[in-house]
Tab-separated table of C-alpha atoms in Angstrom:
chain	number	residue	atom	x	y	z
I	1	MET	CA	-17.675	8.307	-70.273
I	2	LEU	CA	-21.365	8.367	-71.251
I	3	ASP	CA	-22.083	5.777	-73.946
I	4	GLN	CA	-24.453	6.579	-76.765
I	5	GLY	CA	-27.981	5.837	-75.645
I	6	MET	CA	-27.197	6.309	-71.953
I	7	ARG	CA	-29.172	8.938	-70.063
I	8	ARG	CA	-27.541	11.865	-68.308
I	9	VAL	CA	-28.147	11.809	-64.550
I	10	VAL	CA	-28.648	14.788	-62.233
I	11	VAL	CA	-29.195	15.470	-58.546
I	12	THR	CA	-32.467	17.311	-57.907
I	13	GLY	CA	-33.059	16.673	-54.199
I	14	ILE	CA	-30.893	16.542	-51.099
I	15	GLY	CA	-31.613	15.728	-47.456
I	16	ALA	CA	-29.513	15.602	-44.311
I	17	VAL	CA	-29.820	14.521	-40.691
I	18	SER	CA	-26.647	15.884	-39.163
I	19	SER	CA	-24.929	17.316	-36.125
I	20	LEU	CA	-24.964	20.674	-37.933
I	21	GLY	CA	-28.732	20.719	-38.242
I	22	MET	CA	-31.793	19.034	-39.674
I	23	GLY	CA	-32.302	19.266	-43.419
I	24	ALA	CA	-29.901	20.088	-46.233
I	25	ARG	CA	-30.349	23.860	-45.840
I	26	ASP	CA	-29.235	23.864	-42.211
I	27	PHE	CA	-26.429	21.410	-42.931
I	28	ILE	CA	-25.033	23.462	-45.814
I	29	ALA	CA	-25.445	26.696	-43.859
I	30	GLY	CA	-23.394	25.123	-41.064
I	31	ILE	CA	-20.665	24.102	-43.501
I	32	ARG	CA	-20.598	27.559	-45.087
I	33	ALA	CA	-20.432	29.231	-41.678
I	34	GLY	CA	-17.600	26.968	-40.549
I	35	ARG	CA	-19.591	25.696	-37.570
I	36	SER	CA	-18.728	22.539	-35.641
I	37	GLY	CA	-21.141	19.757	-34.796
I	38	ILE	CA	-18.742	18.086	-32.377
I	39	GLY	CA	-19.429	17.997	-28.644
I	40	PRO	CA	-19.586	15.750	-25.551
I	41	ILE	CA	-20.891	12.222	-26.140
I	42	GLY	CA	-24.528	11.739	-25.201
I	43	GLN	CA	-25.643	8.648	-27.136
I	44	PHE	CA	-23.917	6.248	-24.751
I	45	ASP	CA	-22.128	6.216	-21.418
I	46	ALA	CA	-18.590	7.430	-22.147
I	47	THR	CA	-17.304	6.675	-18.661
I	48	GLY	CA	-13.798	5.247	-18.824
I	49	PHE	CA	-12.926	6.665	-22.223
I	50	GLU	CA	-10.009	9.052	-22.495
I	51	HIS	CA	-11.651	10.800	-25.458
I	52	VAL	CA	-15.294	11.774	-24.991
I	53	LEU	CA	-16.216	13.927	-28.008
I	54	ALA	CA	-18.433	12.912	-30.943
I	55	GLY	CA	-20.407	14.442	-33.774
I	56	GLU	CA	-23.916	13.503	-32.661
I	57	VAL	CA	-27.340	14.436	-33.983
I	58	ARG	CA	-28.778	16.124	-30.922
I	59	ASP	CA	-32.117	17.493	-32.076
I	60	PHE	CA	-33.578	14.564	-34.018
I	61	SER	CA	-37.218	13.909	-33.175
I	62	PRO	CA	-38.236	10.998	-35.459
I	63	ALA	CA	-41.956	11.730	-35.296
I	64	GLN	CA	-41.317	15.217	-36.654
I	65	TYR	CA	-39.783	13.929	-39.875
I	66	LEU	CA	-41.299	10.491	-40.461
I	67	ARG	CA	-44.827	9.996	-41.734
I	68	ARG	CA	-45.272	6.269	-42.360
I	69	ILE	CA	-42.805	4.246	-40.331
I	70	SER	CA	-43.189	3.895	-36.595
I	71	PRO	CA	-39.899	4.932	-34.943
I	72	GLY	CA	-40.300	2.293	-32.225
I	73	GLN	CA	-40.068	-0.458	-34.839
I	74	TRP	CA	-36.915	0.796	-36.569
I	75	GLY	CA	-33.357	1.428	-35.435
I	76	ARG	CA	-31.731	4.847	-35.365
I	77	SER	CA	-29.721	4.298	-38.580
I	78	SER	CA	-32.894	3.365	-40.473
I	79	GLN	CA	-34.662	6.404	-39.059
I	80	PHE	CA	-31.818	8.643	-40.260
I	81	ALA	CA	-31.983	7.200	-43.778
I	82	ALA	CA	-35.778	7.413	-44.034
I	83	ALA	CA	-35.875	10.982	-42.742
I	84	ALA	CA	-33.081	12.168	-45.048
I	85	ALA	CA	-34.737	10.454	-48.021
I	86	ARG	CA	-38.088	12.108	-47.317
I	87	MET	CA	-36.316	15.461	-47.072
I	88	ALA	CA	-34.633	14.834	-50.437
I	89	VAL	CA	-37.950	13.971	-52.105
I	90	GLU	CA	-39.614	17.065	-50.687
I	91	ASP	CA	-36.624	19.183	-51.700
I	92	ALA	CA	-36.904	17.862	-55.261
I	93	GLY	CA	-40.607	18.714	-55.434
I	94	VAL	CA	-41.488	15.271	-56.768
I	95	GLY	CA	-44.339	14.356	-54.423
I	96	THR	CA	-44.533	10.964	-52.758
I	97	ASP	CA	-47.833	9.939	-54.392
I	98	GLY	CA	-46.229	9.357	-57.777
I	99	LEU	CA	-42.999	7.734	-56.637
I	100	PRO	CA	-44.011	4.047	-56.941
I	101	ALA	CA	-45.260	4.536	-60.509
I	102	LEU	CA	-41.968	6.167	-61.448
I	103	ARG	CA	-39.878	3.035	-60.780
I	104	THR	CA	-38.074	4.506	-57.808
I	105	VAL	CA	-35.295	2.591	-56.055
I	106	SER	CA	-33.361	3.157	-52.844
I	107	CYS	CA	-29.709	2.401	-52.202
I	108	PHE	CA	-27.960	3.378	-48.960
I	109	GLY	CA	-24.565	2.657	-47.472
I	110	THR	CA	-23.576	1.883	-43.908
I	111	THR	CA	-20.629	0.764	-41.819
I	112	ASN	CA	-22.304	-0.513	-38.673
I	113	GLY	CA	-25.920	-1.122	-39.695
I	114	GLU	CA	-28.186	-0.976	-36.664
I	115	SER	CA	-25.312	-0.781	-34.198
I	116	GLN	CA	-27.314	0.575	-31.277
I	117	VAL	CA	-29.809	-2.280	-31.584
I	118	LEU	CA	-26.973	-4.811	-31.564
I	119	GLU	CA	-25.502	-3.194	-28.458
I	120	ASP	CA	-28.839	-3.338	-26.656
I	121	LEU	CA	-29.210	-7.019	-27.518
I	122	GLY	CA	-25.644	-7.714	-26.420
I	123	GLU	CA	-26.317	-6.156	-23.039
I	124	GLN	CA	-29.509	-8.207	-22.671
I	125	TRP	CA	-27.645	-11.407	-23.543
I	126	VAL	CA	-24.933	-10.750	-20.956
I	127	SER	CA	-27.222	-9.595	-18.160
I	128	GLN	CA	-30.261	-11.860	-18.695
I	129	GLY	CA	-29.296	-14.680	-21.065
I	130	PRO	CA	-30.275	-15.363	-24.686
I	131	GLU	CA	-33.731	-16.645	-23.760
I	132	HIS	CA	-34.674	-13.117	-22.627
I	133	LEU	CA	-33.680	-11.226	-25.771
I	134	ASP	CA	-36.268	-8.663	-26.879
I	135	THR	CA	-37.877	-10.102	-30.021
I	136	GLN	CA	-38.827	-6.652	-31.278
I	137	LEU	CA	-35.177	-5.610	-31.165
I	138	ILE	CA	-34.140	-8.811	-32.935
I	139	GLY	CA	-36.430	-7.806	-35.798
I	140	GLN	CA	-34.577	-4.504	-36.138
I	141	VAL	CA	-31.047	-5.923	-36.413
I	142	ASP	CA	-30.763	-6.553	-40.166
I	143	ALA	CA	-28.736	-3.776	-41.859
I	144	GLY	CA	-30.878	-4.274	-44.965
I	145	ARG	CA	-33.647	-2.482	-43.112
I	146	ILE	CA	-31.835	0.824	-43.661
I	147	SER	CA	-32.885	1.004	-47.314
I	148	ALA	CA	-36.100	-0.879	-46.551
I	149	ALA	CA	-37.046	1.936	-44.177
I	150	VAL	CA	-36.749	4.393	-47.069
I	151	ASN	CA	-39.104	2.269	-49.180
I	152	VAL	CA	-41.636	1.903	-46.389
I	153	GLU	CA	-41.505	5.588	-45.481
I	154	LEU	CA	-42.023	6.709	-49.086
I	155	GLY	CA	-44.273	3.884	-50.263
I	156	LEU	CA	-41.744	2.597	-52.789
I	157	THR	CA	-42.005	-0.792	-54.463
I	158	GLY	CA	-38.664	-0.833	-56.299
I	159	GLU	CA	-35.311	-2.271	-55.290
I	160	ALA	CA	-34.013	-1.501	-51.802
I	161	LEU	CA	-30.299	-2.208	-51.437
I	162	THR	CA	-28.042	-1.590	-48.447
I	163	LEU	CA	-24.305	-1.589	-49.130
I	164	GLY	CA	-21.917	-2.363	-46.273
I	165	THR	CA	-18.664	-1.038	-47.721
I	166	ALA	CA	-17.943	1.002	-44.597
I	167	CYS	CA	-16.729	4.578	-44.963
I	168	ALA	CA	-16.827	4.406	-48.788
I	169	ALA	CA	-20.407	3.094	-48.835
I	170	GLY	CA	-22.068	6.441	-49.566
I	171	ASN	CA	-20.108	6.753	-52.801
I	172	TYR	CA	-20.822	3.132	-53.693
I	173	SER	CA	-24.529	3.891	-53.340
I	174	VAL	CA	-24.306	6.967	-55.575
I	175	GLY	CA	-22.458	4.970	-58.231
I	176	TYR	CA	-24.994	2.151	-58.121
I	177	ALA	CA	-27.936	4.548	-58.339
I	178	PHE	CA	-26.230	6.434	-61.172
I	179	ASP	CA	-25.938	3.229	-63.204
I	180	LEU	CA	-29.610	2.343	-62.675
I	181	ILE	CA	-30.770	5.760	-63.863
I	182	ARG	CA	-28.467	6.161	-66.851
I	183	THR	CA	-29.240	2.676	-68.193
I	184	GLY	CA	-32.993	3.198	-67.863
I	185	GLU	CA	-33.487	0.489	-65.223
I	186	ALA	CA	-34.990	3.066	-62.866
I	187	ASP	CA	-36.576	6.498	-63.231
I	188	LEU	CA	-35.696	7.885	-59.805
I	189	ALA	CA	-33.169	6.758	-57.220
I	190	LEU	CA	-32.669	7.721	-53.614
I	191	CYS	CA	-29.111	7.082	-52.471
I	192	GLY	CA	-26.846	8.030	-49.578
I	193	GLY	CA	-25.697	6.625	-46.280
I	194	ALA	CA	-26.603	6.351	-42.599
I	195	ASP	CA	-24.979	5.305	-39.335
I	196	ALA	CA	-25.728	5.895	-35.666
I	197	SER	CA	-23.176	6.573	-32.930
I	198	ASN	CA	-22.374	3.579	-30.772
I	199	ARG	CA	-20.048	2.590	-27.979
I	200	ALA	CA	-18.452	-0.334	-29.855
I	201	THR	CA	-17.217	1.789	-32.769
I	202	HIS	CA	-15.911	4.460	-30.423
I	203	ALA	CA	-14.145	1.781	-28.365
I	204	GLY	CA	-12.679	0.191	-31.478
I	205	PHE	CA	-11.098	3.394	-32.728
I	206	HIS	CA	-9.986	4.145	-29.184
I	207	ARG	CA	-8.204	0.783	-29.019
I	208	LEU	CA	-6.580	1.442	-32.401
I	209	GLY	CA	-5.215	4.715	-31.040
I	210	ALA	CA	-7.032	6.556	-33.839
I	211	LEU	CA	-9.157	8.998	-31.800
I	212	ALA	CA	-8.207	12.665	-31.718
I	213	ALA	CA	-7.296	14.261	-28.406
I	214	ASP	CA	-9.868	16.977	-29.052
I	215	VAL	CA	-11.201	17.730	-32.544
I	216	PRO	CA	-10.133	16.193	-35.860
I	217	ARG	CA	-7.612	18.340	-37.740
I	218	PRO	CA	-7.338	16.998	-41.306
I	219	PHE	CA	-4.138	18.099	-43.082
I	220	ASP	CA	-2.805	19.793	-39.949
I	221	GLU	CA	0.823	19.329	-38.972
I	222	HIS	CA	-0.258	17.991	-35.578
I	223	ARG	CA	-3.315	15.972	-36.592
I	224	ASP	CA	-3.831	12.981	-34.334
I	225	GLY	CA	-6.985	11.132	-35.284
I	226	ILE	CA	-10.717	11.046	-35.904
I	227	VAL	CA	-13.826	11.887	-33.906
I	228	THR	CA	-16.640	9.349	-34.258
I	229	ALA	CA	-19.944	10.733	-35.502
I	230	GLU	CA	-23.375	9.859	-36.854
I	231	GLY	CA	-25.992	11.037	-39.330
I	232	GLY	CA	-27.783	10.346	-42.575
I	233	ALA	CA	-27.555	11.971	-46.006
I	234	ALA	CA	-29.662	11.384	-49.115
I	235	LEU	CA	-29.602	12.476	-52.750
I	236	LEU	CA	-32.405	12.109	-55.286
I	237	LEU	CA	-31.132	11.192	-58.756
I	238	GLU	CA	-33.144	11.362	-61.958
I	239	PRO	CA	-32.560	11.657	-65.721
I	240	LEU	CA	-31.667	15.112	-66.965
I	241	ASP	CA	-34.458	15.170	-69.524
I	242	SER	CA	-37.189	14.513	-66.934
I	243	ALA	CA	-35.714	17.115	-64.576
I	244	LEU	CA	-35.768	19.708	-67.358
I	245	ARG	CA	-39.339	18.807	-68.358
I	246	ARG	CA	-40.674	19.415	-64.874
I	247	GLY	CA	-38.544	22.525	-64.283
I	248	ALA	CA	-36.676	20.984	-61.379
I	249	ARG	CA	-33.831	22.694	-59.558
I	250	ILE	CA	-30.669	20.876	-60.573
I	251	TYR	CA	-27.830	20.864	-58.062
I	252	ALA	CA	-25.315	18.965	-60.155
I	253	GLU	CA	-24.831	16.315	-62.790
I	254	VAL	CA	-23.401	12.949	-61.773
I	255	LEU	CA	-20.604	12.472	-64.295
I	256	GLY	CA	-19.236	9.116	-63.171
I	257	TYR	CA	-17.452	7.123	-60.509
I	258	GLY	CA	-14.598	4.712	-59.875
I	259	LEU	CA	-14.165	1.766	-57.512
I	260	THR	CA	-11.217	-0.322	-56.357
I	261	CYS	CA	-10.665	-2.812	-53.557
I	262	ASP	CA	-7.002	-3.541	-53.024
I	263	ALA	CA	-7.353	-5.577	-49.798
I	264	HIS	CA	-3.787	-4.425	-49.117
I	265	HIS	CA	-4.338	-3.951	-45.392
I	266	MET	CA	-7.348	-4.012	-43.107
I	267	THR	CA	-6.854	-0.470	-41.823
I	268	ASN	CA	-3.981	1.228	-43.686
I	269	PRO	CA	-4.854	3.052	-46.925
I	270	HIS	CA	-2.901	2.154	-50.063
I	271	ALA	CA	-1.877	5.067	-52.291
I	272	PRO	CA	-1.474	3.154	-55.602
I	273	SER	CA	-4.969	1.663	-55.336
I	274	ILE	CA	-6.490	5.031	-54.422
I	275	ALA	CA	-4.723	6.664	-57.375
I	276	GLU	CA	-6.091	3.966	-59.668
I	277	CYS	CA	-9.582	4.535	-58.255
I	278	ILE	CA	-9.282	8.232	-59.084
I	279	ARG	CA	-8.110	7.455	-62.625
I	280	ARG	CA	-11.030	5.059	-63.124
I	281	ALA	CA	-13.451	7.745	-61.957
I	282	HIS	CA	-11.968	10.224	-64.419
I	283	ARG	CA	-12.269	7.746	-67.287
I	284	ASN	CA	-15.822	6.820	-66.327
I	285	ALA	CA	-16.799	10.483	-66.127
I	286	GLY	CA	-15.079	11.366	-69.396
I	287	ILE	CA	-12.900	14.050	-67.817
I	288	LYS	CA	-9.206	14.821	-67.491
I	289	PRO	CA	-7.393	15.558	-64.214
I	290	GLU	CA	-7.063	19.216	-65.145
I	291	ASP	CA	-10.863	19.499	-65.322
I	292	VAL	CA	-11.246	18.943	-61.558
I	293	ASP	CA	-11.577	22.229	-59.652
I	294	TYR	CA	-11.995	20.881	-56.134
I	295	ILE	CA	-11.720	17.619	-54.180
I	296	CYS	CA	-13.955	16.832	-51.213
I	297	ALA	CA	-11.422	14.671	-49.397
I	298	HIS	CA	-11.921	11.562	-47.325
I	299	GLY	CA	-9.693	13.540	-44.942
I	300	THR	CA	-10.076	11.695	-41.660
I	301	GLY	CA	-7.354	13.584	-39.817
I	302	THR	CA	-5.111	10.607	-39.139
I	303	GLU	CA	-1.435	10.765	-40.045
I	304	ALA	CA	-1.677	7.818	-42.440
I	305	ASN	CA	-4.901	8.765	-44.221
I	306	ASP	CA	-4.107	12.364	-45.085
I	307	SER	CA	-0.554	11.739	-46.272
I	308	THR	CA	-1.636	8.712	-48.328
I	309	GLU	CA	-4.577	10.558	-49.843
I	310	ILE	CA	-2.422	13.502	-50.927
I	311	ALA	CA	0.193	11.139	-52.377
I	312	ALA	CA	-2.504	9.320	-54.361
I	313	VAL	CA	-3.953	12.585	-55.669
I	314	ARG	CA	-0.530	13.811	-56.718
I	315	ASP	CA	0.045	10.509	-58.551
I	316	ALA	CA	-3.324	10.538	-60.348
I	317	PHE	CA	-3.136	14.234	-61.189
I	318	GLY	CA	0.381	14.169	-62.610
I	319	GLY	CA	1.898	16.101	-59.723
I	320	ARG	CA	-0.908	18.652	-59.350
I	321	VAL	CA	-3.066	18.845	-56.227
I	322	PRO	CA	-6.347	20.764	-56.710
I	323	PRO	CA	-7.889	22.565	-53.745
I	324	ILE	CA	-8.800	19.769	-51.316
I	325	SER	CA	-10.587	20.018	-47.978
I	326	SER	CA	-12.322	17.830	-45.420
I	327	ILE	CA	-15.783	18.393	-43.947
I	328	LYS	CA	-14.916	15.858	-41.226
I	329	SER	CA	-13.260	18.804	-39.495
I	330	ALA	CA	-16.804	20.030	-38.778
I	331	LEU	CA	-18.815	16.799	-38.672
I	332	GLY	CA	-16.442	14.189	-37.369
I	333	HIS	CA	-16.395	10.813	-39.116
I	334	THR	CA	-19.958	9.709	-39.867
I	335	MET	CA	-18.820	6.239	-40.992
I	336	GLY	CA	-21.169	4.867	-43.674
I	337	ALA	CA	-22.705	8.307	-44.183
I	338	ALA	CA	-19.355	10.073	-44.675
I	339	ALA	CA	-19.063	9.840	-48.459
I	340	ALA	CA	-22.780	10.629	-48.814
I	341	PHE	CA	-22.301	13.853	-46.861
I	342	GLY	CA	-19.328	14.522	-49.124
I	343	ALA	CA	-21.515	13.989	-52.192
I	344	LEU	CA	-24.121	16.373	-50.808
I	345	VAL	CA	-21.494	19.039	-50.110
I	346	SER	CA	-20.010	18.515	-53.576
I	347	CYS	CA	-23.407	19.282	-55.117
I	348	ALA	CA	-23.798	22.357	-52.907
I	349	ALA	CA	-20.329	23.605	-53.841
I	350	LEU	CA	-21.245	23.401	-57.522
I	351	HIS	CA	-24.687	24.912	-57.085
I	352	GLU	CA	-23.718	27.752	-54.742
I	353	GLY	CA	-20.128	28.418	-55.801
I	354	PHE	CA	-17.977	27.837	-52.729
I	355	LEU	CA	-15.224	25.619	-51.353
I	356	PRO	CA	-15.878	24.033	-47.940
I	357	ALA	CA	-13.165	24.586	-45.363
I	358	SER	CA	-10.931	22.353	-43.316
I	359	THR	CA	-12.088	24.399	-40.361
I	360	THR	CA	-9.785	23.106	-37.627
I	361	VAL	CA	-6.439	23.473	-39.420
I	362	ARG	CA	-3.893	25.560	-37.521
I	363	THR	CA	-0.740	24.805	-39.506
I	364	VAL	CA	-0.878	22.898	-42.773
I	365	ASP	CA	1.510	19.955	-42.590
I	366	PRO	CA	4.578	21.004	-44.626
I	367	LYS	CA	5.359	17.333	-45.313
I	368	LEU	CA	2.259	17.193	-47.514
I	369	GLY	CA	3.920	19.649	-49.903
I	370	PRO	CA	3.857	23.415	-50.426
I	371	ASP	CA	1.181	23.124	-53.131
I	372	VAL	CA	-1.521	21.656	-50.843
I	373	ASP	CA	-4.432	24.076	-50.525
I	374	CYS	CA	-6.718	22.513	-47.923
I	375	VAL	CA	-8.959	25.613	-47.702
I	376	PRO	CA	-7.919	26.218	-44.106
I	377	VAL	CA	-10.222	27.666	-41.433
I	378	LYS	CA	-12.823	29.452	-43.604
I	379	PRO	CA	-14.879	28.461	-46.659
I	380	ARG	CA	-14.042	30.308	-49.869
I	381	SER	CA	-16.331	31.711	-52.551
I	382	GLN	CA	-15.276	30.192	-55.855
I	383	ARG	CA	-17.022	29.012	-58.999
I	384	VAL	CA	-16.344	25.330	-59.603
I	385	ARG	CA	-17.390	23.234	-62.579
I	386	VAL	CA	-16.173	19.745	-61.663
I	387	VAL	CA	-15.899	18.322	-58.128
I	388	GLU	CA	-14.381	15.013	-57.057
I	389	ASN	CA	-15.644	13.289	-53.907
I	390	HIS	CA	-13.515	10.709	-52.070
I	391	GLY	CA	-14.540	7.778	-49.883
I	392	PHE	CA	-11.958	5.271	-48.623
I	393	ALA	CA	-12.677	2.476	-46.179
I	394	PHE	CA	-11.191	-0.297	-44.077
I	395	GLY	CA	-10.443	-3.398	-46.113
I	396	GLY	CA	-9.211	-1.348	-49.058
I	397	ASN	CA	-12.655	-0.315	-50.323
I	398	ASN	CA	-12.171	2.859	-52.351
I	399	ALA	CA	-14.877	4.843	-54.146
I	400	VAL	CA	-14.665	8.182	-55.969
I	401	THR	CA	-17.629	10.049	-57.447
I	402	ILE	CA	-17.470	12.946	-59.917
I	403	PHE	CA	-20.037	15.757	-60.082
I	404	GLY	CA	-20.315	18.550	-62.618
I	405	ASP	CA	-22.040	21.871	-63.165
I	406	ILE	CA	-24.934	21.257	-65.518
I	407	ALA	CA	-24.238	24.605	-67.192
I	408	ALA	CA	-20.594	23.784	-67.885
């Protein structure tokens, strides 16, 4: 709940580097059209893998979107974050010249950091020995460079923080940025998440038996796993009063967030902790469960995740399950960018009045309950006033963000 003296925080810019297209407009259009960004793996040699699909960014030309950083000096995850952040700034109509004077910070989440750089170095070590490691690649390894790339690209001098809370990291970054803006510690904040496809992550999920045979089918009766994916998403946050003064387009208000880390199990989600995370988000946002019109689910498409998530929602909502869908059906699992893409879609749902679909559902799993509306197959036009965005990660890291219609 907003304390007296705290500033209200809104989203005025969005940017996306995704398998559905470059820029937030193309990304949202893809979601609204029910398109899929999943296809054959091209970022690495998939020889030997039983499952060879991924949600890859196939038309990303760094030089087309980056103005200040040299792509050759930065890893793919950093490039995604910097490009999405520049898109968000341009979308907000702020102008990069004034950003440093406005006490602008950057905060981005990731799961794997610069995973492709690490893989390249690993191959060099094995084939040539440590004395032959490429020093330029070594300089690109640090995951902290993801947010640093945003600062360099936009000429920022404020804080640059990279959060490594895996698949919940995008929501962690939104919550952190929200606190900085509402307390007056910053005037603008760029937040989101970025991760690049890599062989090691794909192999890890393959070994866990968590990869889907074809496409991910969240909430489907025969769901069987995830599809690994990549991308970057960014949101520009600022105080409501400054957005109104400059006549900015406001996508949504950030109402609050909740965090828990149960450390119950490395990979298995824990319903009681997720339910508590949801309740904390509601309290922080000053809302009641009945105020939530739609949930952008974590919705990975694994048997354990979807059933646990629905159980947690039912617990936190007193038996009610609002409409809940998963954009991973279209994108795949973008790891540290997943919750950031969810936040972006949540803002679009509020601003444009629609519910994203769980596009790949064929038969909703009856074990989830007859009241589960996962918006199957096609998006739905619907006015929503409050949207809840879920991000749950390995290690028990749970993060929920709440967005609202500024006109509500």
